[in-house]
CSV table of C-alpha atoms in Angstrom, one decimal:
chain,number,residue,atom,x,y,z
A,27,MET,CA,-57.2,-43.4,-2.4
A,28,LEU,CA,-57.0,-42.5,1.2
A,29,VAL,CA,-59.7,-41.8,3.5
A,30,LEU,CA,-58.5,-39.1,6.1
A,31,ALA,CA,-61.0,-38.8,8.2
A,32,CYS,CA,-61.6,-37.7,11.9
A,33,GLY,CA,-61.8,-40.3,14.6
A,34,ALA,CA,-65.3,-40.0,15.6
A,35,ILE,CA,-66.6,-41.8,12.0
A,36,ALA,CA,-63.5,-44.3,11.9
A,37,ARG,CA,-65.7,-46.5,13.2
A,38,GLU,CA,-68.4,-46.5,10.4
A,39,VAL,CA,-65.9,-45.6,7.7
A,40,MET,CA,-64.1,-48.8,8.3
A,41,ALA,CA,-68.1,-50.8,9.0
A,42,LEU,CA,-69.3,-49.8,5.2
A,43,ILE,CA,-65.7,-50.7,4.0
A,44,ARG,CA,-66.2,-53.7,5.0
A,45,LEU,CA,-69.9,-54.3,4.5
A,46,ASN,CA,-69.1,-52.8,0.8
A,47,GLY,CA,-65.7,-54.5,-0.5
A,48,LEU,CA,-64.5,-51.2,-0.8
A,49,ASP,CA,-60.8,-53.0,-0.4
A,50,HIS,CA,-59.7,-49.8,-3.0
A,51,LEU,CA,-59.8,-47.9,0.4
A,52,ASP,CA,-57.7,-47.6,2.8
A,53,LEU,CA,-57.8,-46.0,6.2
A,54,ALA,CA,-56.0,-43.1,8.1
A,55,CYS,CA,-57.5,-41.4,11.4
A,56,LEU,CA,-56.3,-37.9,13.4
A,57,PRO,CA,-58.0,-37.5,16.3
A,58,ALA,CA,-61.7,-37.2,17.5
A,59,ILE,CA,-60.5,-34.7,20.1
A,60,LEU,CA,-58.9,-31.5,17.7
A,61,HIS,CA,-63.3,-30.8,17.4
A,62,ASN,CA,-62.8,-29.0,20.9
A,63,THR,CA,-60.6,-27.1,19.5
A,64,PRO,CA,-61.4,-26.7,16.0
A,65,ASP,CA,-59.2,-24.4,15.1
A,66,ARG,CA,-56.4,-27.2,15.3
A,67,ILE,CA,-58.4,-29.4,12.2
A,68,ALA,CA,-57.1,-27.5,9.6
A,69,PRO,CA,-53.6,-27.6,10.7
A,70,ALA,CA,-53.4,-30.9,11.1
A,71,LEU,CA,-55.6,-32.3,8.6
A,72,ARG,CA,-52.7,-30.1,5.4
A,73,ALA,CA,-49.7,-31.9,7.7
A,74,ALA,CA,-51.4,-35.5,7.6
A,75,ILE,CA,-52.3,-35.2,3.8
A,76,ALA,CA,-48.9,-33.4,2.1
A,77,LYS,CA,-47.4,-37.0,4.9
A,78,HIS,CA,-50.4,-39.6,2.6
A,79,GLN,CA,-50.1,-37.2,-1.0
A,80,PRO,CA,-47.2,-39.2,-2.3
A,81,ASN,CA,-48.9,-42.5,-1.2
A,82,TYR,CA,-51.8,-41.7,-3.2
A,83,ASP,CA,-53.6,-40.7,-5.8
A,84,ARG,CA,-56.7,-38.9,-3.9
A,85,ILE,CA,-56.9,-38.5,-1.0
A,86,ILE,CA,-61.1,-38.1,0.5
A,87,VAL,CA,-61.0,-36.1,3.7
A,88,GLY,CA,-63.6,-37.9,6.4
A,89,TYR,CA,-64.5,-34.5,7.6
A,90,GLY,CA,-67.7,-31.6,7.5
A,91,ASP,CA,-66.9,-28.5,7.1
A,92,CYS,CA,-66.9,-29.1,11.5
A,93,GLY,CA,-66.4,-25.6,13.1
A,94,THR,CA,-63.6,-24.4,10.8
A,95,GLY,CA,-65.3,-21.7,9.7
A,96,GLY,CA,-64.4,-22.8,5.5
A,97,GLU,CA,-60.4,-23.9,6.5
A,98,ILE,CA,-60.9,-27.4,5.4
A,99,ASP,CA,-62.4,-26.5,2.3
A,100,ARG,CA,-59.2,-24.0,1.8
A,101,VAL,CA,-57.1,-26.8,2.9
A,102,CYS,CA,-59.1,-29.5,0.6
A,103,ALA,CA,-58.6,-26.7,-2.4
A,104,GLU,CA,-54.9,-26.3,-1.2
A,105,THR,CA,-54.3,-29.7,-1.5
A,106,GLY,CA,-56.6,-31.2,-4.3
A,107,ALA,CA,-57.8,-33.8,-1.5
A,108,THR,CA,-61.7,-33.5,-1.6
A,109,ARG,CA,-64.5,-33.7,1.2
A,110,LEU,CA,-67.5,-35.1,2.8
A,111,PRO,CA,-70.1,-33.7,2.2
A,112,GLY,CA,-73.0,-31.5,4.6
A,113,ALA,CA,-71.3,-28.9,7.9
A,114,HIS,CA,-70.7,-31.7,10.2
A,115,CYS,CA,-71.4,-35.5,10.4
A,116,TYR,CA,-74.4,-35.0,11.9
A,117,ALA,CA,-75.7,-33.7,8.5
A,118,PHE,CA,-74.1,-36.6,6.4
A,119,PHE,CA,-75.5,-39.7,9.1
A,120,SER,CA,-78.8,-37.9,8.4
A,121,GLY,CA,-78.5,-37.3,4.6
A,122,VAL,CA,-78.0,-33.4,3.8
A,123,GLU,CA,-80.5,-32.7,2.1
A,124,THR,CA,-83.1,-34.0,5.4
A,125,PHE,CA,-80.9,-32.3,7.9
A,126,ASP,CA,-80.5,-29.2,6.4
A,127,ALA,CA,-84.6,-29.0,6.0
A,128,VAL,CA,-84.9,-29.7,9.5
A,129,ALA,CA,-82.0,-27.8,10.9
A,130,GLU,CA,-83.4,-24.1,11.1
A,131,ASP,CA,-86.7,-26.1,13.1
A,132,GLU,CA,-84.2,-27.8,15.6
A,133,ILE,CA,-81.3,-24.6,15.9
A,134,ALA,CA,-82.5,-26.2,20.3
A,135,ALA,CA,-81.5,-29.9,19.7
A,136,PHE,CA,-78.1,-31.4,20.8
A,137,TYR,CA,-77.6,-33.9,18.3
A,138,LEU,CA,-74.9,-37.3,19.3
A,139,THR,CA,-74.3,-39.7,17.2
A,140,ASP,CA,-72.7,-43.5,17.9
A,141,PHE,CA,-69.2,-42.0,18.0
A,142,LEU,CA,-70.2,-39.2,20.6
A,143,ALA,CA,-72.9,-41.1,22.4
A,144,ARG,CA,-70.5,-44.0,23.4
A,145,GLN,CA,-67.7,-41.4,24.1
A,146,PHE,CA,-70.1,-38.5,26.0
A,147,ASP,CA,-67.8,-38.2,29.0
A,148,ALA,CA,-64.6,-38.1,27.2
A,149,PHE,CA,-65.9,-35.4,24.6
A,150,VAL,CA,-68.2,-33.5,26.2
A,151,THR,CA,-68.2,-34.2,30.1
A,152,ARG,CA,-64.9,-33.7,31.0
A,153,PRO,CA,-63.7,-30.8,28.3
A,154,LEU,CA,-66.4,-29.1,29.7
A,155,GLY,CA,-65.5,-29.4,33.2
A,156,LEU,CA,-69.4,-30.7,33.8
A,157,ASP,CA,-68.0,-33.6,36.2
A,158,ARG,CA,-66.3,-31.0,38.6
A,159,HIS,CA,-68.6,-28.6,38.3
A,160,PRO,CA,-71.7,-29.7,37.2
A,161,GLU,CA,-72.9,-26.6,37.9
A,162,LEU,CA,-72.0,-24.9,34.4
A,163,ARG,CA,-74.9,-27.1,33.0
A,164,ASP,CA,-77.3,-24.6,31.8
A,165,ILE,CA,-74.5,-22.3,30.8
A,166,TYR,CA,-73.6,-24.1,28.4
A,167,PHE,CA,-77.0,-26.2,27.6
A,168,GLY,CA,-79.6,-23.4,29.1
A,169,ASN,CA,-80.6,-23.1,25.5
A,170,TYR,CA,-81.2,-26.0,24.7
A,171,GLU,CA,-84.4,-27.8,24.8
A,172,LYS,CA,-83.3,-31.9,23.7
A,173,LEU,CA,-81.0,-34.2,22.6
A,174,VAL,CA,-80.8,-35.6,19.3
A,175,TYR,CA,-79.9,-39.2,19.3
A,176,LEU,CA,-78.9,-40.2,15.6
A,177,ALA,CA,-78.3,-43.4,15.7
A,178,GLN,CA,-75.8,-45.1,12.9
A,179,THR,CA,-77.0,-48.5,14.1
A,180,ASP,CA,-79.4,-49.9,16.6
A,181,ASP,CA,-77.5,-51.1,19.8
A,182,PRO,CA,-79.5,-50.8,22.7
A,183,LYS,CA,-76.9,-50.0,24.8
A,184,LEU,CA,-76.1,-46.8,23.2
A,185,THR,CA,-79.7,-45.6,23.2
A,186,GLU,CA,-79.4,-46.3,27.1
A,187,ALA,CA,-75.8,-43.8,27.0
A,188,ALA,CA,-77.5,-40.8,25.0
A,189,GLN,CA,-80.9,-41.3,27.1
A,190,ALA,CA,-79.1,-40.6,30.1
A,191,ALA,CA,-76.6,-38.3,28.9
A,192,ALA,CA,-79.8,-35.9,28.0
A,193,ASP,CA,-80.9,-36.8,31.5
A,194,ARG,CA,-77.6,-35.5,32.8
A,195,LEU,CA,-77.9,-32.1,30.2
A,196,GLY,CA,-81.5,-31.5,31.7
A,197,LEU,CA,-82.7,-32.2,28.2
A,198,ALA,CA,-86.0,-34.5,25.6
A,199,PHE,CA,-84.7,-36.9,24.0
A,200,GLU,CA,-85.1,-38.0,21.0
A,201,ARG,CA,-83.3,-40.6,18.8
A,202,ARG,CA,-83.7,-40.8,14.9
A,203,GLN,CA,-82.0,-43.8,12.9
A,204,THR,CA,-80.2,-42.3,10.4
A,205,GLY,CA,-77.7,-45.4,9.3
A,206,TYR,CA,-74.6,-44.0,7.0
A,207,GLY,CA,-76.4,-41.2,5.4
A,208,ASP,CA,-74.8,-39.7,2.7
A,209,LEU,CA,-71.4,-41.4,4.2
A,210,VAL,CA,-72.5,-44.6,2.1
A,211,PRO,CA,-72.4,-42.4,-1.4
A,212,ALA,CA,-69.3,-40.5,-0.4
A,213,LEU,CA,-67.8,-43.7,-0.5
A,214,GLN,CA,-68.7,-45.4,-2.9
A,215,ASP,CA,-68.5,-42.7,-5.6
A,216,ALA,CA,-65.4,-42.3,-4.1
B,9,MET,CA,-54.7,-25.0,50.5
B,10,SER,CA,-53.3,-24.5,53.1
B,11,ASP,CA,-54.7,-24.1,56.5
B,12,GLU,CA,-53.6,-20.6,56.7
B,13,GLU,CA,-55.7,-20.1,53.4
B,14,GLU,CA,-58.2,-21.6,54.8
B,15,ASP,CA,-58.9,-19.2,57.7
B,16,LEU,CA,-58.6,-16.3,55.4
B,17,ILE,CA,-60.6,-13.3,56.9
B,18,LEU,CA,-61.2,-11.1,54.4
B,19,SER,CA,-62.7,-7.8,56.1
B,20,GLU,CA,-59.1,-8.2,58.5
B,21,LEU,CA,-56.8,-7.9,55.3
B,22,ASN,CA,-56.2,-4.0,54.3
B,23,ASP,CA,-57.2,-3.0,50.9
B,24,GLU,CA,-54.2,-3.4,49.2
B,25,GLU,CA,-54.1,-7.7,50.5
B,26,LEU,CA,-57.5,-7.4,50.0
B,27,VAL,CA,-57.8,-6.4,46.8
B,28,GLU,CA,-55.0,-9.2,45.8
B,29,GLN,CA,-56.3,-11.8,46.9
B,30,MET,CA,-60.0,-10.7,45.1
B,31,MET,CA,-58.0,-11.7,41.6
B,32,ASP,CA,-56.9,-14.7,43.3
B,33,ASP,CA,-61.2,-15.7,44.1
B,34,LEU,CA,-61.7,-14.3,41.1
B,35,TYR,CA,-59.2,-16.6,39.5
B,36,ASP,CA,-60.6,-19.3,41.0
B,37,GLY,CA,-64.0,-19.0,40.5
B,38,MET,CA,-65.2,-18.2,44.3
B,39,LYS,CA,-68.4,-15.9,43.8
B,40,PRO,CA,-69.3,-16.2,47.9
B,41,GLU,CA,-65.5,-14.7,48.6
B,42,ILE,CA,-66.0,-11.6,45.1
B,43,GLU,CA,-69.9,-10.9,46.5
B,44,GLU,CA,-67.6,-10.8,49.7
B,45,GLY,CA,-65.5,-8.6,48.7
B,46,VAL,CA,-67.0,-6.1,47.4
B,47,ASN,CA,-69.5,-5.7,49.8
B,48,ILE,CA,-66.5,-5.1,52.4
B,49,LEU,CA,-64.6,-2.4,50.0
B,50,LEU,CA,-68.4,-0.5,49.3
B,51,GLU,CA,-67.7,-0.3,53.8
B,52,ARG,CA,-65.0,1.3,53.0
B,53,GLY,CA,-66.3,3.9,51.3
B,54,TRP,CA,-64.4,2.9,47.7
B,55,ALA,CA,-66.4,3.8,45.0
B,56,PRO,CA,-68.1,1.4,42.7
B,57,TYR,CA,-66.4,2.5,39.3
B,58,ARG,CA,-62.8,1.5,41.7
B,59,ILE,CA,-63.8,-2.0,43.0
B,60,LEU,CA,-64.8,-3.0,38.9
B,61,THR,CA,-62.1,-1.5,37.6
B,62,GLU,CA,-59.5,-2.7,40.0
B,63,ALA,CA,-60.2,-5.8,41.3
B,64,LEU,CA,-63.1,-6.8,39.1
B,65,VAL,CA,-61.9,-6.2,35.5
B,66,ALA,CA,-58.5,-6.3,36.8
B,67,GLY,CA,-59.1,-10.1,37.7
B,68,MET,CA,-61.0,-10.8,35.4
B,69,THR,CA,-58.0,-9.3,32.3
B,70,ILE,CA,-55.4,-12.2,34.1
B,71,VAL,CA,-57.7,-14.4,33.5
B,72,GLY,CA,-58.3,-13.7,29.7
B,73,ASN,CA,-54.4,-13.6,29.2
B,74,ASP,CA,-54.3,-17.1,30.9
B,75,PHE,CA,-57.0,-18.1,28.8
B,76,ARG,CA,-55.5,-17.0,25.4
B,77,ASP,CA,-51.9,-18.1,27.0
B,78,GLY,CA,-53.6,-22.2,27.1
B,79,ILE,CA,-53.0,-22.1,30.5
B,80,LEU,CA,-56.6,-21.3,31.5
B,81,PHE,CA,-59.0,-23.4,29.7
B,82,VAL,CA,-63.4,-22.8,29.1
B,83,PRO,CA,-64.8,-24.6,32.5
B,84,GLU,CA,-62.1,-22.4,34.1
B,85,VAL,CA,-63.1,-19.6,32.9
B,86,LEU,CA,-67.1,-19.5,33.4
B,87,LEU,CA,-66.6,-20.0,36.7
B,88,SER,CA,-64.1,-16.9,37.3
B,89,ALA,CA,-67.0,-15.0,35.0
B,90,ASN,CA,-69.8,-16.3,36.9
B,91,ALA,CA,-67.8,-14.8,40.5
B,92,MET,CA,-67.6,-11.7,38.5
B,93,LYS,CA,-71.2,-11.4,37.3
B,94,GLY,CA,-71.9,-11.5,41.5
B,95,GLY,CA,-69.1,-8.8,42.0
B,96,MET,CA,-70.7,-6.7,39.5
B,97,ALA,CA,-74.6,-7.4,40.5
B,98,ILE,CA,-74.4,-5.7,43.7
B,99,LEU,CA,-71.7,-3.1,42.2
B,100,LYS,CA,-73.8,-2.1,38.6
B,101,PRO,CA,-77.2,-0.2,40.2
B,102,LEU,CA,-74.4,1.7,42.3
B,103,LEU,CA,-72.5,2.8,39.8
B,104,ALA,CA,-74.8,5.1,37.5
B,105,GLU,CA,-75.6,6.6,40.9
B,106,THR,CA,-71.6,7.2,41.6
B,107,GLY,CA,-71.1,9.0,38.6
B,108,ALA,CA,-68.5,6.5,37.1
B,109,PRO,CA,-68.0,7.5,33.6
B,110,ARG,CA,-69.9,6.1,30.3
B,111,MET,CA,-67.2,4.9,27.7
B,112,GLY,CA,-70.0,4.1,25.1
B,113,LYS,CA,-73.2,1.7,24.5
B,114,MET,CA,-73.4,-1.3,22.8
B,115,VAL,CA,-76.5,-3.6,21.5
B,116,ILE,CA,-75.3,-6.7,21.1
B,117,GLY,CA,-77.1,-9.9,20.5
B,118,THR,CA,-76.3,-13.6,18.8
B,119,VAL,CA,-77.5,-13.8,15.5
B,120,LYS,CA,-80.6,-15.6,14.0
B,121,GLY,CA,-80.5,-20.0,14.2
B,122,ASP,CA,-77.7,-19.6,16.7
B,123,ILE,CA,-78.6,-19.9,20.2
B,124,HIS,CA,-74.8,-20.2,21.4
B,125,ASP,CA,-74.1,-17.2,23.8
B,126,ILE,CA,-71.1,-19.0,26.7
B,127,GLY,CA,-69.0,-15.5,24.3
B,128,LYS,CA,-71.7,-13.5,24.2
B,129,ASN,CA,-72.4,-13.3,27.4
B,130,LEU,CA,-67.8,-12.8,29.2
B,131,VAL,CA,-67.6,-10.3,26.2
B,132,ALA,CA,-71.8,-7.8,27.5
B,133,MET,CA,-69.7,-8.5,30.8
B,134,MET,CA,-66.4,-7.0,29.8
B,135,MET,CA,-67.9,-3.8,28.2
B,136,GLU,CA,-69.9,-3.3,30.7
B,137,GLY,CA,-67.0,-3.9,33.0
B,138,ALA,CA,-64.8,-1.3,31.0
B,139,GLY,CA,-67.8,1.8,31.1
B,140,PHE,CA,-70.4,0.6,28.5
B,141,GLU,CA,-73.8,0.4,28.5
B,142,VAL,CA,-74.5,-3.2,27.3
B,143,VAL,CA,-78.5,-3.9,25.9
B,144,ASP,CA,-77.8,-7.3,25.1
B,145,LEU,CA,-80.5,-8.8,22.3
B,146,GLY,CA,-79.8,-12.6,23.6
B,147,ILE,CA,-79.9,-15.3,21.2
B,148,ASN,CA,-81.1,-16.1,17.7
B,149,ASN,CA,-81.9,-12.8,16.6
B,150,PRO,CA,-83.3,-11.9,13.3
B,151,VAL,CA,-81.7,-8.7,11.7
B,152,GLU,CA,-85.2,-7.0,12.8
B,153,ASN,CA,-84.7,-7.6,16.0
B,154,TYR,CA,-81.5,-5.8,15.1
B,155,LEU,CA,-82.9,-2.7,13.8
B,156,GLU,CA,-85.0,-2.0,16.4
B,157,ALA,CA,-82.7,-2.0,19.0
B,158,LEU,CA,-80.5,0.2,16.7
B,159,GLU,CA,-83.5,3.1,16.5
B,160,GLN,CA,-84.7,2.3,20.3
B,161,GLU,CA,-81.2,2.4,21.7
B,162,GLN,CA,-79.1,4.5,19.5
B,163,PRO,CA,-76.1,2.9,20.1
B,164,ASP,CA,-72.7,3.4,19.6
B,165,ILE,CA,-71.7,0.0,18.3
B,166,LEU,CA,-73.0,-3.1,16.9
B,167,GLY,CA,-72.1,-6.2,18.8
B,168,MET,CA,-72.7,-9.7,17.1
B,169,SER,CA,-72.0,-13.4,17.7
B,170,ALA,CA,-72.4,-16.6,16.2
B,171,LEU,CA,-70.8,-19.9,16.9
B,172,LEU,CA,-72.1,-21.5,13.5
B,173,THR,CA,-70.7,-21.9,10.8
B,174,THR,CA,-73.5,-22.1,9.1
B,175,THR,CA,-75.0,-19.4,10.8
B,176,MET,CA,-72.1,-17.0,10.4
B,177,PRO,CA,-73.3,-16.2,7.2
B,178,TYR,CA,-76.3,-14.1,8.8
B,179,MET,CA,-74.2,-11.7,9.9
B,180,LYS,CA,-73.5,-10.2,6.6
B,181,VAL,CA,-77.3,-10.4,6.6
B,182,VAL,CA,-77.7,-7.3,8.9
B,183,ILE,CA,-74.5,-5.7,7.6
B,184,ASP,CA,-76.4,-5.7,4.1
B,185,THR,CA,-80.0,-4.8,5.7
B,186,MET,CA,-77.9,-1.1,7.6
B,187,VAL,CA,-76.4,-0.5,4.2
B,188,GLU,CA,-79.1,-0.5,2.2
B,189,LYS,CA,-81.0,1.7,4.9
B,190,GLY,CA,-78.3,4.0,5.4
B,191,LEU,CA,-77.8,3.5,8.5
B,192,ARG,CA,-74.2,1.4,8.8
B,193,ASP,CA,-72.1,4.0,8.9
B,194,ASP,CA,-73.6,5.4,11.8
B,195,TYR,CA,-72.0,2.3,14.0
B,196,VAL,CA,-69.5,0.7,14.3
B,197,VAL,CA,-69.9,-3.1,13.9
B,198,LEU,CA,-68.1,-5.5,15.8
B,199,VAL,CA,-68.1,-9.2,15.1
B,200,GLY,CA,-67.2,-12.5,17.2
B,201,GLY,CA,-67.6,-16.4,17.9
B,202,ALA,CA,-65.8,-19.5,17.8
B,203,PRO,CA,-66.1,-19.9,13.2
B,204,LEU,CA,-65.3,-16.5,12.2
B,205,ASN,CA,-61.5,-14.7,11.4
B,206,GLU,CA,-60.4,-11.3,10.8
B,207,GLU,CA,-60.7,-11.9,7.2
B,208,PHE,CA,-64.8,-13.1,7.0
B,209,GLY,CA,-65.2,-9.9,9.3
B,210,LYS,CA,-63.2,-7.7,6.9
B,211,ALA,CA,-65.8,-9.9,3.9
B,212,ILE,CA,-69.2,-9.4,5.0
B,213,GLY,CA,-67.7,-5.2,5.8
B,214,ALA,CA,-67.6,-5.2,9.4
B,215,ASP,CA,-65.7,-2.8,11.4
B,216,GLY,CA,-63.5,-5.0,13.8
B,217,TYR,CA,-63.1,-9.2,14.1
B,218,CYS,CA,-62.7,-9.8,18.4
B,219,ARG,CA,-61.2,-12.7,18.9
B,220,ASP,CA,-62.3,-12.6,22.2
B,221,ALA,CA,-64.0,-10.6,24.6
B,222,ALA,CA,-60.1,-9.0,26.0
B,223,VAL,CA,-60.4,-8.0,22.7
B,224,ALA,CA,-63.8,-7.0,21.5
B,225,VAL,CA,-63.6,-4.0,24.5
B,226,GLU,CA,-59.9,-2.7,23.1
B,227,MET,CA,-61.0,-2.4,19.8
B,228,ALA,CA,-64.4,-0.8,21.2
B,229,LYS,CA,-62.7,2.1,23.7
B,230,ASP,CA,-60.5,2.7,20.3
B,231,PHE,CA,-62.9,3.2,17.9
B,232,ILE,CA,-65.2,4.8,20.5
B,233,LYS,CA,-61.6,7.4,20.8
B,234,ARG,CA,-61.1,7.2,16.9
B,235,ARG,CA,-65.5,8.7,16.6
B,236,HIS,CA,-64.2,11.5,18.9
B,237,ASN,CA,-61.5,13.0,17.7
B,238,GLN,CA,-63.3,12.2,14.3
B,239,MET,CA,-66.0,14.4,16.3
B,240,THR,CA,-63.6,17.3,17.6
B,241,ALA,CA,-61.8,17.7,14.4
B,242,SER,CA,-65.0,18.7,12.6
């Protein structure tokens, strides 16, 4: 069985395969940076599924909806693949039910995961041009109130990085330990 | 940038050169230069509407096209938009006084649960640039806000924006409520936002899905023209 995942959760999927002895699962990844152009995710996924499908009886798509407006679900329906629950990795790391319950009250929250805390400059600062044009910060983030770091692991360096990101964006900071959330049963039950 | 460009004095350029330079400056997101150019053209007796269309909107159209074609990216577009905003701030109060043509009126807002407004703001600005009066409801709008604004403002067009897959279905809530209240056919409803597509727009009963700000303007103009033709025919 293959987990065809976004590069942004590769480390977490690998950790769970190792920790839980899920040796029947292989992992292949698509570049995480596709998230900055969500319209490119579904076509890339379709091509990757076509490439891997002859070698696996089942493919689990390691994505949420990820801002594709249902396109990933359409690819899954076309190809018989199944995907992880929830709209985003924020949701399945938090636990979809928990995330959905607070989402309505947290519309002004900007979420980071371990991956995004680690890669903040490459995935947020530079693509948004904030390194070259810091004056754009409030155009992007002026409506946000807080940065919520959903921590998969307990790494003080990542917490520090997430806190620094919040400071740079001018947002309040909150750390929430989530662990791997719904990713665990999704892989264990696969 | 060459020394020659650094030394460029806008007021020494003739009208044609100045407009061309303003389009370059807009492309490069140079807000103070755009403001200066607008003021120079006003001093030379240009009508505000002419400055708006020939310098700012024309320049921003190039920016929009290059964004669509993958030559420019979001940060550059935002800088250009910010420069245009600077010019618009000078022109806006003068447009009404000087009898600028009015295309129609639009109420626009981001839907409930969504705080993203970059695309919505670009659309609002380009619509104003095209001669529409725009009433911007801001972000996180429940259906009541839209209905109240429709009643108060009596616009021709309602625009709704959403960036999230989780919030875009709310557009249907608004449209369904308009249908329930018998208001739907009184307005042109345009929708837009990154996760949307034409199919979604049709499925929720919108009149049009706008891929970007330029499409929104063209579609709005087209619907207004059709409305006028229908009114004339009847």
